[in-house]
XYZ file of C-alpha atoms in Angstrom:
344
model
C 0.000 0.000 0.000
C 1.045 3.601 -0.628
C 2.566 5.363 2.377
C 3.344 8.961 3.258
C 6.890 10.189 3.930
C 6.194 9.323 7.595
C 5.392 5.721 6.655
C 1.690 6.119 7.482
C -1.240 5.037 5.287
C -2.239 7.943 3.053
C -5.885 9.007 2.779
C -6.663 11.230 -0.206
C -8.204 14.579 0.857
C -11.013 14.048 -1.679
C -11.820 10.738 0.041
C -11.951 12.478 3.425
C -14.308 15.084 1.968
C -16.510 12.401 0.419
C -16.691 10.632 3.780
C -17.800 13.871 5.434
C -20.508 14.325 2.819
C -21.739 10.772 3.359
C -21.772 11.193 7.146
C -24.127 14.138 6.737
C -26.608 12.116 4.703
C -27.712 9.780 7.527
C -27.526 6.786 5.203
C -28.940 3.378 6.101
C -27.092 0.081 5.896
C -29.419 -2.072 3.845
C -27.999 -4.783 1.609
C -26.850 -3.887 -1.862
C -28.302 -5.847 -4.733
C -26.276 -8.791 -6.002
C -24.754 -6.597 -8.732
C -23.985 -3.786 -6.284
C -24.610 -0.060 -6.587
C -25.726 0.677 -10.169
C -24.626 4.329 -10.022
C -21.155 3.290 -8.827
C -20.955 0.698 -11.612
C -21.994 3.264 -14.246
C -19.367 5.766 -13.085
C -16.701 3.047 -12.923
C -17.346 2.077 -16.535
C -17.213 5.699 -17.703
C -13.955 6.153 -15.782
C -12.217 3.293 -17.572
C -13.905 3.107 -20.992
C -14.560 6.857 -21.420
C -17.934 8.565 -21.623
C -17.757 8.413 -25.425
C -17.183 4.639 -25.519
C -19.305 3.045 -28.237
C -20.283 -0.067 -26.213
C -21.401 2.147 -23.311
C -23.452 4.373 -25.589
C -25.013 1.266 -27.144
C -25.708 -0.129 -23.635
C -24.083 -3.496 -24.274
C -21.630 -3.686 -21.375
C -22.622 -6.176 -18.687
C -21.212 -5.114 -15.324
C -21.321 -5.767 -11.583
C -19.689 -4.338 -8.483
C -17.111 -6.733 -7.004
C -14.931 -7.265 -3.956
C -12.138 -5.153 -5.429
C -10.001 -6.656 -8.182
C -9.453 -9.981 -6.431
C -13.174 -10.664 -6.141
C -13.757 -9.700 -9.767
C -11.008 -12.047 -10.917
C -12.513 -14.942 -8.980
C -16.044 -14.242 -10.254
C -14.890 -14.129 -13.856
C -12.749 -17.235 -13.379
C -15.783 -19.177 -12.212
C -17.864 -17.635 -15.000
C -15.338 -18.938 -17.548
C -15.228 -22.397 -15.962
C -19.044 -22.612 -15.989
C -19.167 -21.797 -19.697
C -16.748 -24.193 -21.308
C -13.315 -22.734 -20.625
C -10.776 -25.179 -19.240
C -7.729 -22.903 -19.001
C -6.544 -19.300 -18.890
C -3.241 -17.777 -20.048
C -1.319 -15.477 -17.682
C 1.933 -13.547 -18.195
C 5.062 -15.035 -16.695
C 5.673 -13.526 -14.202
C 2.378 -12.206 -12.906
C 0.826 -11.112 -9.620
C 1.240 -14.130 -7.373
C -2.434 -14.295 -6.378
C -3.582 -14.636 -9.995
C -2.509 -18.276 -10.070
C -4.439 -19.630 -7.043
C -7.453 -17.447 -7.862
C -7.926 -19.091 -11.254
C -6.894 -22.543 -10.099
C -9.463 -22.386 -7.297
C -12.033 -21.252 -9.856
C -11.467 -24.529 -11.690
C -9.178 -23.394 -14.504
C -5.822 -24.732 -15.612
C -3.290 -21.890 -15.501
C -1.044 -21.646 -18.546
C 1.618 -18.993 -19.085
C 3.022 -16.879 -21.881
C 6.502 -15.368 -21.741
C 6.527 -11.725 -20.695
C 9.765 -10.570 -19.084
C 13.425 -10.964 -20.027
C 15.169 -11.243 -16.665
C 18.659 -11.165 -18.176
C 18.098 -7.787 -19.828
C 15.468 -6.458 -17.382
C 13.080 -5.668 -20.214
C 9.839 -6.772 -21.827
C 10.329 -10.093 -23.623
C 8.131 -8.890 -26.456
C 9.213 -11.203 -29.289
C 8.674 -14.324 -27.189
C 5.425 -12.876 -25.834
C 4.109 -12.462 -29.375
C 5.292 -15.946 -30.307
C 3.458 -17.494 -27.357
C 0.247 -15.522 -27.945
C 0.221 -16.705 -31.558
C 0.340 -20.299 -30.262
C -2.622 -19.867 -27.903
C -5.545 -22.059 -29.052
C -8.356 -20.119 -30.691
C -11.114 -19.079 -28.320
C -8.897 -19.212 -25.224
C -8.935 -16.505 -22.554
C -5.733 -14.456 -22.147
C -5.197 -12.069 -19.233
C -3.292 -8.821 -19.745
C -2.292 -6.266 -17.108
C -3.817 -3.005 -18.373
C -0.964 -0.862 -17.014
C 1.847 -0.984 -14.437
C 2.403 -4.716 -14.827
C 2.806 -6.382 -11.437
C 5.519 -7.340 -10.538
C 7.768 -6.068 -13.360
C 6.404 -2.547 -13.956
C 7.215 -3.055 -17.645
C 4.337 -2.427 -20.075
C 4.055 -2.822 -23.845
C 4.168 0.370 -25.906
C 0.971 1.481 -27.661
C 2.431 0.166 -30.930
C 2.995 -3.215 -29.291
C -0.512 -3.180 -27.836
C -1.840 -2.552 -31.358
C -0.078 -5.684 -32.616
C -1.372 -7.702 -29.671
C -4.876 -6.445 -30.404
C -4.689 -7.627 -33.992
C -3.249 -11.043 -33.095
C -5.823 -11.740 -30.382
C -8.658 -10.567 -32.627
C -7.500 -12.770 -35.522
C -7.300 -15.778 -33.190
C -10.703 -15.092 -31.595
C -9.067 -14.864 -28.179
C -11.129 -13.723 -25.201
C -9.125 -10.778 -23.839
C -9.381 -10.165 -20.092
C -7.789 -6.998 -18.689
C -6.825 -6.635 -15.036
C -6.827 -2.892 -14.333
C -5.541 -2.311 -10.811
C -3.645 0.968 -11.242
C -5.614 3.338 -13.497
C -4.432 6.887 -12.792
C -1.961 5.596 -10.215
C 0.558 4.389 -12.806
C 1.275 7.451 -14.940
C -0.861 10.005 -13.104
C -3.115 10.177 -16.173
C -6.205 7.938 -15.945
C -7.137 8.006 -19.676
C -3.522 7.237 -20.608
C -3.433 4.279 -18.220
C -6.611 2.958 -19.868
C -5.135 3.438 -23.342
C -4.718 -0.249 -24.170
C -8.259 -1.068 -23.036
C -9.754 1.738 -25.106
C -7.696 0.737 -28.148
C -8.942 -2.852 -27.969
C -12.527 -1.577 -27.654
C -12.135 0.707 -30.670
C -10.813 -2.236 -32.676
C -13.916 -4.269 -31.954
C -12.962 -6.595 -29.110
C -15.728 -7.878 -26.860
C -13.406 -8.044 -23.885
C -13.718 -8.527 -20.141
C -12.257 -6.163 -17.558
C -11.792 -6.087 -13.806
C -11.154 -2.778 -12.014
C -9.786 -2.112 -8.544
C -10.080 1.169 -6.656
C -7.682 0.118 -3.890
C -4.577 1.903 -5.150
C -5.833 4.922 -7.087
C -8.368 5.917 -4.391
C -6.356 4.495 -1.474
C -9.368 2.393 -0.446
C -7.400 -0.781 0.293
C -9.612 -1.995 3.129
C -12.946 -1.129 1.523
C -12.739 -3.758 -1.262
C -14.122 -1.636 -4.101
C -14.088 -2.964 -7.647
C -16.072 -3.685 -10.781
C -16.211 -6.451 -13.364
C -17.483 -5.757 -16.873
C -17.929 -7.716 -20.084
C -18.426 -6.041 -23.460
C -21.093 -7.997 -25.319
C -22.502 -8.045 -28.840
C -25.983 -6.710 -28.063
C -28.501 -5.959 -25.342
C -29.819 -9.524 -25.162
C -26.322 -10.927 -24.647
C -25.642 -8.257 -22.040
C -28.713 -9.330 -20.051
C -27.701 -12.996 -20.265
C -24.122 -12.304 -19.119
C -25.259 -10.126 -16.204
C -27.661 -12.857 -15.136
C -24.883 -15.449 -15.165
C -22.523 -13.151 -13.243
C -25.176 -12.704 -10.547
C -25.767 -16.467 -10.426
C -22.024 -16.840 -9.785
C -21.929 -14.106 -7.125
C -25.006 -15.096 -5.102
C -23.581 -18.269 -3.450
C -20.070 -16.781 -3.269
C -20.582 -13.578 -1.245
C -24.222 -12.654 -1.937
C -23.623 -8.917 -2.444
C -20.788 -6.383 -2.131
C -20.178 -3.840 0.655
C -21.540 -0.329 0.258
C -19.291 2.220 1.974
C -16.286 2.205 -0.367
C -18.510 2.243 -3.445
C -20.364 5.241 -2.006
C -17.058 7.074 -1.580
C -15.995 6.456 -5.191
C -19.472 7.363 -6.436
C -19.475 10.600 -4.427
C -16.128 11.639 -5.903
C -16.736 10.632 -9.529
C -20.227 12.161 -9.614
C -18.933 15.576 -8.535
C -16.810 17.487 -11.103
C -14.859 19.408 -8.450
C -14.087 16.309 -6.389
C -13.171 14.439 -9.551
C -10.658 17.144 -10.454
C -9.299 17.000 -6.901
C -8.947 13.221 -7.220
C -7.082 13.572 -10.529
C -4.617 16.017 -8.962
C -4.130 13.943 -5.803
C -3.728 10.674 -7.696
C -1.167 12.329 -9.957
C 0.655 13.528 -6.866
C 1.055 9.930 -5.678
C 2.192 8.745 -9.120
C 4.690 11.618 -9.466
C 6.156 10.871 -6.032
C 6.656 7.204 -6.953
C 8.327 8.167 -10.233
C 10.566 10.595 -8.332
C 11.518 7.762 -5.967
C 12.559 5.700 -9.006
C 14.818 8.488 -10.239
C 16.375 8.922 -6.791
C 16.935 5.179 -6.335
C 18.645 4.817 -9.695
C 20.660 8.006 -9.208
C 21.871 6.987 -5.755
C 22.937 3.523 -6.923
C 24.899 5.078 -9.770
C 26.429 7.759 -7.531
C 27.829 5.210 -5.078
C 29.648 3.483 -7.913
C 27.480 0.506 -8.848
C 28.675 -0.918 -12.168
C 25.342 -2.657 -12.780
C 22.892 -0.996 -15.188
C 19.859 0.371 -13.324
C 18.169 1.905 -16.375
C 15.238 -0.501 -15.992
C 14.275 1.107 -12.665
C 13.226 4.303 -14.443
C 11.819 2.516 -17.512
C 9.335 0.666 -15.308
C 6.097 2.203 -14.031
C 3.785 1.775 -11.071
C 4.142 0.758 -7.443
C 6.862 -1.829 -7.871
C 10.406 -1.960 -9.154
C 11.563 -5.324 -10.459
C 15.149 -4.807 -9.383
C 16.799 -7.831 -10.973
C 18.319 -8.821 -7.635
C 18.860 -12.546 -7.153
C 17.519 -14.469 -4.159
C 20.899 -14.593 -2.408
C 21.314 -10.841 -2.845
C 17.831 -10.208 -1.414
C 18.658 -12.372 1.608
C 21.971 -10.562 2.098
C 20.198 -7.193 2.078
C 17.666 -8.502 4.562
C 20.112 -10.173 6.944
C 22.937 -7.640 6.820
C 21.197 -4.307 6.220
C 17.531 -4.779 7.179
C 16.380 -3.789 3.697
C 13.354 -5.811 2.684
C 11.851 -6.870 -0.623
C 10.319 -10.053 -2.007
C 12.615 -12.940 -2.905
C 12.157 -12.273 -6.625
C 13.668 -8.800 -6.148
C 10.437 -6.822 -6.311
C 10.755 -3.552 -4.388
C 7.780 -1.442 -3.307
C 8.337 2.147 -4.456
C 5.205 3.370 -2.663
């Protein structure tokens, strides 16, 4: 989670203001519907797809509120397993929780190459090669921005090629969007790959998390959406998503969704959120520059260029397990055994 310079959890001022507004409304605590707060869901979709998105205008996006990104991933995993999918393709490496989430949903996890550890860069040629070998009709998961754990994203030109390949092979594209606005500080830019795929005619699936960009880690706020062909298919997909959700957690919590809804429905608070989210992203990017600069200043002969090429909360340092353990044991500097460092 993002921390202040004092190491304390950071609450966005716009979130504090939204909470004050909600406190003054004397709201009740009735259950949400199975699909959650419809106004929150509508605003979430506009946030990621854009208000001018053709599928939104044509009202053919099936969507539900979820238990943040993790809950949305699990719901869609079970949805896939219920409707004929036996496997899902994930980048290697990926967020560690992706693997058990989809395995527990009943899917075989397969991987495509993503990162070149020797050169600390995107392994794009091998990624393309593996995607071309994916069986037609399979589901492939992409990180929409700020790939976790590597922080290395495809360029827009590379995304365009991936869009064409997946479309030609009738692949079901599933985006995990956990860092919109928090990666670059520009929410539309961070959704660029998603919007490109939509413009090129993909009927994709998407899970959103509001944990990082709104700092609502403990509120479990998210949304799951599926772009469909028409209104009838939208209704059928939403029905099946609700059938999946009902025995799993029945309905989502309300408070965090109310906070996001309060902010995104108010133009002034939305502008405040944009500025405050950019402030977090800029601070993380500044930390990257300082880390690389300090390592170079003290005489390290290793190339640290990848630290500033990466984006998002994490730096995939390239440190080996023995080096990580040496840092931990000798200097009390902590990161995961694969060398992932939190820059937040």
